[in-house]
Coordinates of C-alpha atoms in Angstrom, one line a residue:
M18 CA 88.1 -40.6 134.5
S19 CA 87.3 -39.0 131.8
S20 CA 88.1 -35.3 133.1
R21 CA 91.1 -36.7 134.6
G22 CA 92.5 -37.5 131.3
S23 CA 91.5 -34.0 130.5
S24 CA 93.3 -32.6 133.4
N25 CA 96.7 -34.7 132.3
I26 CA 96.7 -33.0 128.7
I27 CA 97.2 -29.7 130.4
L28 CA 99.9 -30.8 132.8
G29 CA 101.5 -32.8 130.2
D30 CA 101.6 -35.9 131.3
Y31 CA 100.7 -37.4 127.9
V32 CA 100.6 -41.5 128.6
Y33 CA 98.6 -40.9 132.0
A34 CA 96.7 -39.3 130.2
A35 CA 96.0 -42.0 127.3
N36 CA 96.0 -44.5 129.4
D37 CA 92.6 -42.9 131.3
L38 CA 90.6 -41.6 128.0
T39 CA 92.0 -45.1 126.1
T40 CA 90.3 -46.8 129.2
V41 CA 86.9 -44.7 129.0
M42 CA 86.6 -45.4 125.2
K43 CA 86.6 -49.2 125.5
H44 CA 84.2 -49.5 128.3
D45 CA 81.8 -46.4 127.0
S46 CA 79.2 -48.7 124.4
G47 CA 77.3 -46.0 125.0
R48 CA 79.6 -43.6 122.9
R49 CA 78.6 -40.5 126.1
F50 CA 81.7 -39.6 126.5
Q51 CA 82.7 -38.3 122.8
D52 CA 85.3 -36.1 124.7
V53 CA 87.8 -38.9 124.9
F54 CA 88.0 -38.8 121.2
T55 CA 88.8 -34.9 121.2
G56 CA 91.5 -35.5 123.8
L57 CA 93.0 -38.8 123.0
A58 CA 93.8 -36.7 119.1
R59 CA 95.3 -34.1 121.0
I60 CA 97.7 -36.6 122.8
L61 CA 97.9 -38.6 119.0
Q62 CA 99.2 -35.3 117.2
A63 CA 101.5 -33.8 120.2
K64 CA 103.3 -37.6 120.9
E65 CA 101.5 -40.3 119.2
S66 CA 103.9 -42.5 121.0
A67 CA 102.1 -42.0 124.1
V68 CA 99.0 -43.7 123.1
A69 CA 99.8 -47.7 123.0
E70 CA 98.0 -48.4 119.9
G71 CA 97.9 -45.5 117.8
W72 CA 95.3 -43.8 115.8
S73 CA 93.5 -47.0 114.6
P74 CA 91.1 -48.0 116.9
M75 CA 89.6 -45.0 117.6
I76 CA 89.3 -43.9 114.1
E77 CA 87.8 -47.2 113.4
I78 CA 84.8 -46.2 116.5
V79 CA 85.2 -42.7 115.1
V80 CA 83.9 -43.5 111.4
D81 CA 81.5 -45.8 112.8
L82 CA 79.7 -43.4 115.0
I83 CA 79.8 -41.0 112.4
S84 CA 77.9 -43.4 110.1
V85 CA 75.4 -43.7 112.7
L86 CA 74.5 -40.3 114.2
E87 CA 74.2 -39.5 109.7
S88 CA 72.1 -41.4 109.8
Q89 CA 69.5 -40.1 112.4
I90 CA 70.0 -36.8 112.4
D91 CA 67.2 -36.8 108.5
S92 CA 64.7 -38.0 111.1
I93 CA 64.9 -36.4 114.8
G94 CA 64.2 -32.2 114.8
G95 CA 64.5 -30.0 117.9
D96 CA 66.7 -29.9 120.6
R97 CA 68.0 -33.6 119.8
S98 CA 68.7 -32.3 116.5
G99 CA 71.7 -30.1 117.3
V100 CA 73.0 -32.5 119.7
L101 CA 73.7 -34.6 117.3
M102 CA 74.9 -32.0 115.1
N103 CA 77.5 -30.3 117.8
S104 CA 78.7 -34.4 118.2
L105 CA 79.0 -34.8 114.2
A106 CA 80.9 -31.9 114.3
R107 CA 83.5 -32.4 116.4
L108 CA 83.6 -36.6 114.9
Y109 CA 84.8 -35.2 111.2
H110 CA 87.0 -32.3 114.1
V111 CA 88.6 -35.8 114.9
L112 CA 88.5 -37.3 111.8
F113 CA 90.4 -34.1 110.2
V114 CA 93.4 -33.6 112.7
Y115 CA 94.2 -37.6 112.0
H116 CA 94.4 -36.5 108.5
D117 CA 96.1 -33.9 108.4
V118 CA 98.7 -35.0 111.0
K119 CA 98.7 -39.0 110.4
T120 CA 97.6 -39.7 106.7
K121 CA 99.1 -36.2 105.1
D122 CA 96.2 -36.6 103.0
T123 CA 95.6 -32.7 103.2
D124 CA 91.7 -33.4 100.8
L125 CA 90.6 -36.1 102.5
A126 CA 91.1 -33.5 106.0
W127 CA 89.9 -30.9 104.4
E128 CA 87.0 -32.3 103.4
A129 CA 86.4 -34.0 107.0
L130 CA 86.8 -30.1 108.2
A131 CA 84.3 -29.1 105.4
K132 CA 82.0 -31.4 107.0
S133 CA 82.6 -30.4 110.3
Y134 CA 82.1 -26.4 110.3
D135 CA 79.1 -27.1 108.2
F136 CA 77.1 -29.2 111.7
K137 CA 78.7 -26.6 113.5
M138 CA 77.2 -23.4 111.5
R139 CA 74.4 -25.4 111.2
N140 CA 74.1 -25.0 115.0
L141 CA 74.6 -21.2 114.8
Q142 CA 72.6 -18.2 114.4
P143 CA 74.2 -15.8 111.5
F144 CA 77.8 -13.8 112.2
N145 CA 76.2 -10.0 112.4
A146 CA 79.0 -8.8 110.7
S147 CA 76.8 -5.0 110.9
L148 CA 77.4 -5.0 114.7
E149 CA 81.1 -5.9 114.8
R150 CA 81.4 -2.8 111.8
Q151 CA 79.8 -0.9 114.7
K152 CA 81.6 -2.1 117.7
V153 CA 85.0 -1.3 116.1
S154 CA 83.5 2.1 114.6
A155 CA 81.9 3.0 118.3
T156 CA 86.0 2.3 120.1
K157 CA 87.6 4.6 117.6
Q158 CA 85.6 8.0 117.6
I159 CA 85.5 7.3 121.5
F160 CA 89.6 6.3 121.8
H161 CA 91.4 8.9 119.8
H162 CA 94.4 11.0 120.8
G163 CA 92.6 14.1 122.8
F164 CA 90.6 11.9 125.0
F165 CA 93.0 10.9 127.4
P166 CA 92.9 12.7 130.1
E167 CA 96.4 13.6 131.7
G168 CA 97.8 12.7 135.0
V169 CA 95.4 10.0 135.4
G170 CA 95.9 6.2 136.0
S171 CA 98.0 3.7 138.2
Q172 CA 102.1 4.7 138.2
T173 CA 102.3 0.7 138.7
K174 CA 104.3 -1.9 136.3
V175 CA 103.0 -5.2 137.5
P176 CA 100.2 -5.7 134.4
I177 CA 101.5 -6.8 131.4
F178 CA 99.3 -6.7 128.9
I179 CA 99.2 -9.5 126.1
I180 CA 96.9 -8.9 122.8
G181 CA 97.0 -9.9 120.0
F182 CA 94.3 -12.2 116.9
V183 CA 93.8 -15.2 118.1
R184 CA 96.4 -18.3 117.3
S185 CA 99.2 -15.7 116.9
G186 CA 101.7 -17.4 119.4
S187 CA 100.3 -15.3 122.1
T188 CA 100.7 -19.0 125.0
L189 CA 104.3 -19.2 123.6
L190 CA 105.2 -15.0 124.7
E191 CA 103.1 -15.8 127.9
R192 CA 105.8 -18.8 128.7
V193 CA 108.1 -17.2 127.9
L194 CA 107.7 -14.3 130.0
D195 CA 106.1 -16.7 132.8
S196 CA 109.9 -18.5 132.6
H197 CA 111.5 -15.3 134.1
P198 CA 111.8 -15.5 138.1
E199 CA 109.9 -12.1 138.4
I200 CA 106.3 -12.8 136.6
Y201 CA 103.8 -15.1 136.7
G202 CA 101.2 -15.9 133.6
T203 CA 98.0 -16.3 135.0
G204 CA 96.7 -17.9 132.1
E205 CA 93.5 -17.3 129.6
N206 CA 91.3 -16.3 132.9
S207 CA 91.8 -12.8 132.5
V208 CA 91.2 -10.4 135.4
F209 CA 91.2 -7.0 133.1
N210 CA 88.4 -8.3 131.6
G211 CA 86.7 -9.6 133.6
Q212 CA 86.5 -6.4 135.4
L213 CA 86.1 -4.9 132.5
D214 CA 82.0 -3.9 132.7
Y215 CA 82.5 -2.4 135.8
I216 CA 85.3 -0.2 135.3
R217 CA 83.5 1.0 132.3
N218 CA 80.4 1.9 133.9
K219 CA 82.1 3.4 137.2
I220 CA 83.9 5.3 134.7
V221 CA 81.2 6.9 132.7
E222 CA 79.1 7.2 136.3
A223 CA 82.3 9.6 137.5
S224 CA 82.7 11.1 134.3
M225 CA 78.6 12.9 134.2
V226 CA 78.1 13.1 137.8
D227 CA 81.3 14.2 139.2
S228 CA 84.8 14.8 136.4
S229 CA 87.0 15.8 139.4
N230 CA 86.6 12.8 140.9
L231 CA 87.6 10.9 137.6
P232 CA 91.3 10.5 138.2
G233 CA 90.5 8.9 141.8
V234 CA 88.3 6.5 140.0
I235 CA 90.1 5.0 137.7
K236 CA 93.3 4.9 140.5
G237 CA 91.1 3.0 142.3
L238 CA 89.9 0.8 139.5
A239 CA 93.7 0.6 138.6
D240 CA 94.3 -0.8 142.1
G241 CA 91.5 -2.8 142.2
V242 CA 92.3 -4.8 138.9
V243 CA 96.4 -5.5 140.1
D244 CA 94.9 -6.0 144.0
E245 CA 92.7 -9.6 142.3
M246 CA 95.7 -10.2 140.1
V247 CA 97.5 -10.5 143.2
N248 CA 94.7 -13.0 144.6
R249 CA 95.0 -14.9 141.6
W250 CA 98.6 -15.6 141.9
K251 CA 98.2 -16.4 145.4
M252 CA 95.1 -18.5 145.1
V253 CA 96.9 -20.5 142.3
S254 CA 100.4 -20.3 143.5
G255 CA 98.6 -22.7 146.6
D256 CA 100.1 -20.3 149.1
G257 CA 98.1 -17.2 150.3
G258 CA 100.3 -16.0 153.2
R259 CA 103.7 -15.6 151.5
P260 CA 105.0 -12.1 152.2
A261 CA 104.3 -9.0 149.7
D262 CA 107.5 -8.7 148.4
E263 CA 107.6 -12.2 147.6
V264 CA 104.6 -11.3 145.1
P265 CA 106.0 -11.7 141.3
S266 CA 107.4 -8.3 140.1
R267 CA 105.3 -8.8 136.9
L268 CA 102.0 -10.5 136.7
V269 CA 100.8 -11.0 133.0
D270 CA 97.4 -10.3 131.6
K271 CA 96.6 -12.5 128.1
M272 CA 93.1 -12.0 126.6
L273 CA 94.1 -11.5 122.8
T274 CA 90.7 -9.8 122.2
N275 CA 91.5 -6.5 124.8
Y276 CA 92.7 -5.2 121.3
Y277 CA 89.8 -3.6 121.5
N278 CA 90.4 -2.0 125.0
V279 CA 93.4 -0.9 124.9
G280 CA 91.9 2.5 125.2
F281 CA 90.5 1.2 128.8
I282 CA 94.1 -0.6 129.8
H283 CA 95.8 2.8 128.9
M284 CA 93.6 4.8 131.0
L285 CA 94.2 2.5 133.7
F286 CA 97.9 1.5 133.5
P287 CA 99.9 4.2 131.6
N288 CA 102.7 2.9 132.3
A289 CA 101.8 -1.0 131.5
L290 CA 103.7 -3.0 129.1
I291 CA 101.1 -3.5 126.5
L292 CA 102.5 -6.6 123.7
H293 CA 100.8 -7.3 120.5
I294 CA 101.7 -10.3 119.1
A295 CA 101.6 -10.4 115.4
R296 CA 102.2 -13.7 113.2
E297 CA 101.7 -13.1 109.1
P298 CA 98.5 -13.4 108.1
M299 CA 97.8 -16.7 106.6
D300 CA 99.6 -18.3 108.5
T301 CA 97.7 -17.4 111.8
L302 CA 94.0 -17.4 109.6
L303 CA 94.8 -21.2 108.9
S304 CA 95.8 -22.4 112.6
A305 CA 92.2 -20.2 113.6
Y306 CA 90.4 -22.1 111.1
K307 CA 92.2 -25.6 111.8
H308 CA 91.2 -25.4 115.3
E309 CA 88.3 -26.3 117.4
F310 CA 87.7 -23.7 119.6
P311 CA 85.1 -23.7 123.0
P312 CA 82.2 -23.1 122.3
G313 CA 81.7 -19.0 122.2
S314 CA 83.4 -15.8 121.4
L315 CA 86.1 -17.6 118.2
D316 CA 82.9 -19.8 117.1
Y317 CA 82.8 -17.9 114.2
T318 CA 86.4 -18.4 113.0
S319 CA 85.1 -21.5 111.0
S320 CA 84.1 -19.5 108.6
F321 CA 85.9 -18.5 105.9
P322 CA 83.5 -15.0 105.8
S323 CA 82.9 -14.3 109.4
L324 CA 87.2 -14.8 110.3
A325 CA 87.5 -12.6 107.9
E326 CA 86.0 -10.1 109.1
L327 CA 87.3 -10.3 112.6
Y328 CA 90.5 -10.4 110.9
H329 CA 89.7 -6.9 109.5
S330 CA 88.6 -5.4 113.0
Y331 CA 91.7 -6.7 114.9
R332 CA 94.3 -5.2 112.2
D333 CA 91.6 -1.6 111.3
L334 CA 92.2 -1.8 115.5
M335 CA 95.6 -2.0 116.0
E336 CA 96.8 0.8 113.1
H337 CA 94.0 2.5 115.0
W338 CA 96.3 2.1 118.3
D339 CA 99.3 2.8 116.8
R340 CA 98.0 6.0 115.1
E341 CA 96.2 7.8 118.3
L342 CA 98.5 6.7 120.7
P343 CA 101.9 5.9 119.1
G344 CA 104.4 3.7 120.3
R345 CA 101.8 2.6 123.8
V346 CA 101.6 -0.1 121.6
T347 CA 105.3 -2.6 121.4
H348 CA 105.1 -5.0 119.0
I349 CA 106.5 -8.5 118.6
R350 CA 106.3 -10.6 115.3
Y351 CA 106.0 -14.3 116.0
E352 CA 108.9 -15.2 112.9
D353 CA 111.0 -13.0 114.7
M354 CA 110.4 -15.2 117.7
V355 CA 111.2 -18.1 115.9
N356 CA 113.9 -17.1 114.2
D357 CA 116.0 -15.2 117.1
M358 CA 114.5 -16.4 120.3
A359 CA 117.5 -15.5 122.6
G360 CA 117.6 -11.5 120.8
V361 CA 113.8 -11.3 121.4
A362 CA 113.7 -12.8 124.4
R363 CA 116.5 -10.7 126.5
K364 CA 115.2 -7.7 124.9
L365 CA 111.2 -8.3 126.2
V366 CA 112.7 -8.9 129.7
Q367 CA 114.4 -5.5 129.8
A368 CA 110.9 -3.8 128.1
T369 CA 109.6 -5.1 131.6
G370 CA 112.6 -3.6 133.7
L371 CA 113.7 -6.8 134.9
E372 CA 116.8 -8.2 134.8
W373 CA 117.6 -10.9 131.9
D374 CA 118.1 -14.2 133.8
E375 CA 118.9 -17.1 131.7
T376 CA 116.4 -19.6 132.6
V377 CA 113.8 -17.6 130.2
L378 CA 115.5 -19.8 127.2
D379 CA 114.3 -22.7 128.7
F380 CA 110.6 -22.2 128.5
H381 CA 109.9 -24.9 126.9
T382 CA 110.9 -27.4 130.0
K383 CA 109.6 -25.8 132.6
K384 CA 106.2 -27.7 134.3
H385 CA 103.7 -25.4 134.0
A386 CA 100.0 -25.9 133.5
V387 CA 98.7 -24.7 129.8
N388 CA 94.9 -24.8 129.8
T389 CA 94.6 -23.7 125.6
L390 CA 94.4 -25.5 122.4
S391 CA 98.9 -24.1 122.4
T392 CA 99.0 -26.6 125.3
T393 CA 101.0 -29.4 123.5
Q394 CA 102.9 -26.8 121.1
V395 CA 104.2 -24.7 124.0
R396 CA 105.5 -28.1 125.0
K397 CA 107.5 -28.5 122.0
G398 CA 109.1 -25.0 122.0
V399 CA 108.6 -22.8 118.7
Y400 CA 106.3 -24.3 115.6
R401 CA 104.8 -23.1 112.2
D402 CA 101.8 -24.5 110.2
S403 CA 103.6 -25.3 107.1
L404 CA 101.0 -23.5 104.2
Q405 CA 101.8 -25.1 101.1
A406 CA 99.4 -28.5 101.5
W407 CA 97.1 -26.1 101.9
R408 CA 97.3 -23.3 99.3
R409 CA 94.4 -24.3 97.1
H410 CA 92.2 -24.8 99.6
L411 CA 92.5 -20.7 100.6
G412 CA 91.8 -18.7 97.9
P413 CA 88.2 -17.3 99.1
L414 CA 89.8 -16.6 102.1
M415 CA 92.7 -14.6 100.6
E416 CA 90.2 -13.1 98.1
L417 CA 88.9 -11.7 101.5
L418 CA 91.2 -10.1 102.8
G419 CA 92.3 -8.2 100.1
D420 CA 95.5 -6.0 100.8
E421 CA 95.7 -7.5 104.7
V422 CA 96.9 -11.1 103.8
S423 CA 100.3 -9.4 104.5
Y424 CA 101.4 -7.9 107.3
D425 CA 104.7 -6.7 105.9
H426 CA 104.9 -2.9 107.7
L427 CA 104.5 -4.3 110.8
R428 CA 108.1 -5.1 112.6
T429 CA 109.0 -5.9 116.7
T430 CA 109.0 -2.5 118.1
L431 CA 111.3 -3.9 121.7
G432 CA 113.3 -1.3 122.4
G433 CA 116.7 -1.9 121.0
Y434 CA 116.0 -5.0 119.2
S435 CA 117.1 -5.5 115.1
L436 CA 116.9 -8.8 113.7
P437 CA 119.9 -10.5 112.9
K438 CA 121.9 -10.0 110.0
G439 CA 120.7 -12.5 107.1
S440 CA 117.1 -13.7 109.1
A441 CA 113.8 -13.9 107.0
A442 CA 111.6 -11.3 108.1
T443 CA 108.6 -12.5 106.9
I444 CA 107.2 -15.5 105.6
E445 CA 105.7 -14.7 102.3
G446 CA 107.3 -16.6 99.7
E447 CA 105.5 -19.4 101.0
L448 CA 102.5 -17.3 99.5

């Protein structure tokens, strides 16, 4: 029932999801299914009326459970201690969401968030800033203007790649594209990224053995990516026997950290659209810091120093690609999408080479599973976090960012797009 509730959140069926998760919460006296608290918090954040009894019953349980677990953690060591810290991190994050969304008490929200991340970071290895810098440096040294061989890669325009920093509006961008009848968004599970190690190894092997075979190898690798994207679409659409001409004209591959891999994307798909979605830095980083991501590569967004380091890497690489492959990446400011969705959407579809379709503007009403932390925001349409209430807590992060606290020079570079007269190009006024 807990799993069904989580699935219904992804589908946007909040009432059904709330009923399932509330039932589990009421009957789980041993508190083995703590995911229900995170799920209910997401529902309450999106649509409080979907949960019949509101926040109170869950918060009472969460506060009591925190007290019990904190009394145990000092007397328990080893793996059990790690499990308790993970539970406390998640429970405090639920408490944070409650104060952030319901009580609007920023101080209590920040206190809960700080405790959540303290438990979380105690369970992780220290962030390796040196390794991160080496990764960026190596990428810049390899992929320079003179590196890319002429006339290699696939000429197809089927893949559309979305890159950017986490919480920059990429899910919104993908949903707008996906609302076009000839475009399909494949979600977070990037086909290209899944094959990247194989692609890298094959290119290195071909370069060392017989470089004359390199164009054929790269073309074959590109075709393999597209074939897998089509297979993914057929599997998800539930109809593997559809005629080839009914396959969507464009397939969206969204993996934000592919800003590291623009060089490989360009090598395999020199004509494919690469869309970089960017949002005002402090909006982006506050949103990233506040959100509880699944365990993995985004764990270190929960600490100001590592979050700032990751953001420096992103900005450094985006400047590198603009310098070495000028015009290759198409930039889209999230704020332009918010302020001028119709204008941006039309130029976006034009950039894909497809005809305009009016239903694109109804993206937020279309039923589609959105399995990311942006699920609830996408169903509401466009959104923004407010910085005003959080400003006094963000000073240390702003100091770590330095000049990159602003992204003033970035403009939406969709062909023919210009911001309507009177629209705000930035939201720096809130900083």
